[in-house]
Short mmCIF file of C-alpha atoms in Angstrom, two decimals:
data_model
loop_
_atom_site.label_atom_id
_atom_site.label_comp_id
_atom_site.label_asym_id
_atom_site.label_seq_id
_atom_site.Cartn_x
_atom_site.Cartn_y
_atom_site.Cartn_z
CA MET A 4 0.00 0.00 0.00
CA ASP A 5 1.52 3.34 -1.03
CA TYR A 6 1.43 6.50 1.08
CA ILE A 7 -1.31 8.12 -1.06
CA THR A 8 -3.64 5.20 -0.33
CA ILE A 9 -2.80 5.40 3.37
CA LEU A 10 -3.54 9.14 3.38
CA GLY A 11 -6.83 8.41 1.59
CA TRP A 12 -7.81 5.90 4.26
CA ILE A 13 -6.90 8.31 7.06
CA ALA A 14 -8.88 11.17 5.51
CA CYS A 15 -11.82 8.86 4.85
CA ILE A 16 -11.87 7.53 8.42
CA ILE A 17 -11.63 10.99 9.98
CA THR A 18 -14.43 12.33 7.79
CA ILE A 19 -16.62 9.30 8.52
CA ILE A 20 -16.08 9.76 12.27
CA TYR A 21 -17.07 13.43 12.00
CA THR A 22 -20.12 12.74 9.87
CA ALA A 23 -21.13 9.55 11.67
CA LEU A 24 -20.86 10.98 15.18
CA GLY A 25 -21.24 14.76 15.00
CA LEU A 26 -24.02 15.28 12.49
CA PRO A 27 -26.29 12.41 13.64
CA ALA A 28 -25.95 13.67 17.22
CA GLN A 29 -27.21 17.07 16.03
CA VAL A 30 -30.11 15.45 14.15
CA LYS A 31 -31.06 13.50 17.29
CA LYS A 32 -30.81 16.58 19.50
CA ASN A 33 -32.99 18.61 17.11
CA TYR A 34 -35.58 15.82 17.06
CA GLN A 35 -35.64 15.43 20.84
CA LEU A 36 -35.94 19.17 21.48
CA LYS A 37 -38.24 19.77 18.47
CA SER A 38 -36.14 22.89 17.94
CA THR A 39 -33.21 24.06 15.86
CA GLU A 40 -32.73 27.30 17.75
CA GLY A 41 -29.22 28.59 17.34
CA LEU A 42 -28.52 26.67 14.14
CA SER A 43 -27.81 28.62 10.97
CA LEU A 44 -29.80 27.65 7.87
CA PHE A 45 -27.15 29.41 5.77
CA LEU A 46 -24.34 27.36 7.32
CA PHE A 47 -26.07 24.00 6.88
CA CYS A 48 -27.16 24.80 3.30
CA PHE A 49 -23.55 25.52 2.42
CA LEU A 50 -22.37 22.47 4.34
CA PHE A 51 -24.78 20.38 2.26
CA LEU A 52 -23.54 22.02 -0.97
CA THR A 53 -19.92 21.43 0.04
CA PHE A 54 -20.48 17.74 0.80
CA THR A 55 -22.49 17.34 -2.42
CA SER A 56 -19.77 19.01 -4.48
CA TRP A 57 -17.19 16.60 -3.09
CA VAL A 58 -19.48 13.65 -3.88
CA VAL A 59 -19.84 14.78 -7.50
CA TYR A 60 -16.07 15.28 -7.75
CA GLY A 61 -15.43 11.86 -6.20
CA ILE A 62 -17.82 10.18 -8.64
CA CYS A 63 -16.16 11.90 -11.61
CA LYS A 64 -12.66 11.01 -10.44
CA PRO A 65 -13.73 8.09 -9.40
CA ASP A 66 -12.54 7.98 -5.81
CA TRP A 67 -14.57 6.18 -3.14
CA PHE A 68 -12.42 7.72 -0.39
CA ILE A 69 -14.12 10.99 -1.35
CA VAL A 70 -17.60 9.71 -2.23
CA VAL A 71 -18.45 7.63 0.84
CA PRO A 72 -17.72 10.00 3.74
CA ASN A 73 -18.96 13.07 1.90
CA GLY A 74 -22.10 11.22 0.81
CA LEU A 75 -22.87 10.52 4.46
CA GLY A 76 -22.21 14.15 5.30
CA ALA A 77 -24.51 15.35 2.52
CA ILE A 78 -27.34 13.14 3.79
CA PHE A 79 -27.05 14.34 7.39
CA ALA A 80 -26.59 17.99 6.40
CA PHE A 81 -29.71 17.75 4.22
CA VAL A 82 -31.70 16.25 7.11
CA ILE A 83 -30.60 19.13 9.35
CA VAL A 84 -31.64 21.67 6.68
CA LEU A 85 -35.06 20.00 6.57
CA GLN A 86 -35.26 20.07 10.37
CA ILE A 87 -34.41 23.78 10.44
CA LEU A 88 -37.12 24.51 7.86
CA PHE A 89 -39.69 22.27 9.57
CA TYR A 90 -39.11 23.35 13.17
CA THR A 91 -38.82 27.04 12.25
CA SER A 92 -42.17 27.00 10.42
CA LYS A 93 -43.77 24.91 13.18
CA ASN A 94 -42.66 27.27 15.96
CA LYS A 95 -43.94 30.45 14.26
#
């Protein structure tokens, strides 16, 4: 295994940990509180666009080290955007 592959695995694992622990925890917290107070719609929209851009790039390359973790991130960021829209309209 060359050093580029090792770096790919390291980056993939770190991104999966972030997206698999951090974002789902936020989704769960939003659901439990039925509130997204303090979360920025702008930030999460751009987070979703960033993850999605990396997924498209990874598919074109093709590079699964890019596609898999960023695909997970895009899904969770999209869910948070939906929660922000839903809970904001519900609480008004």
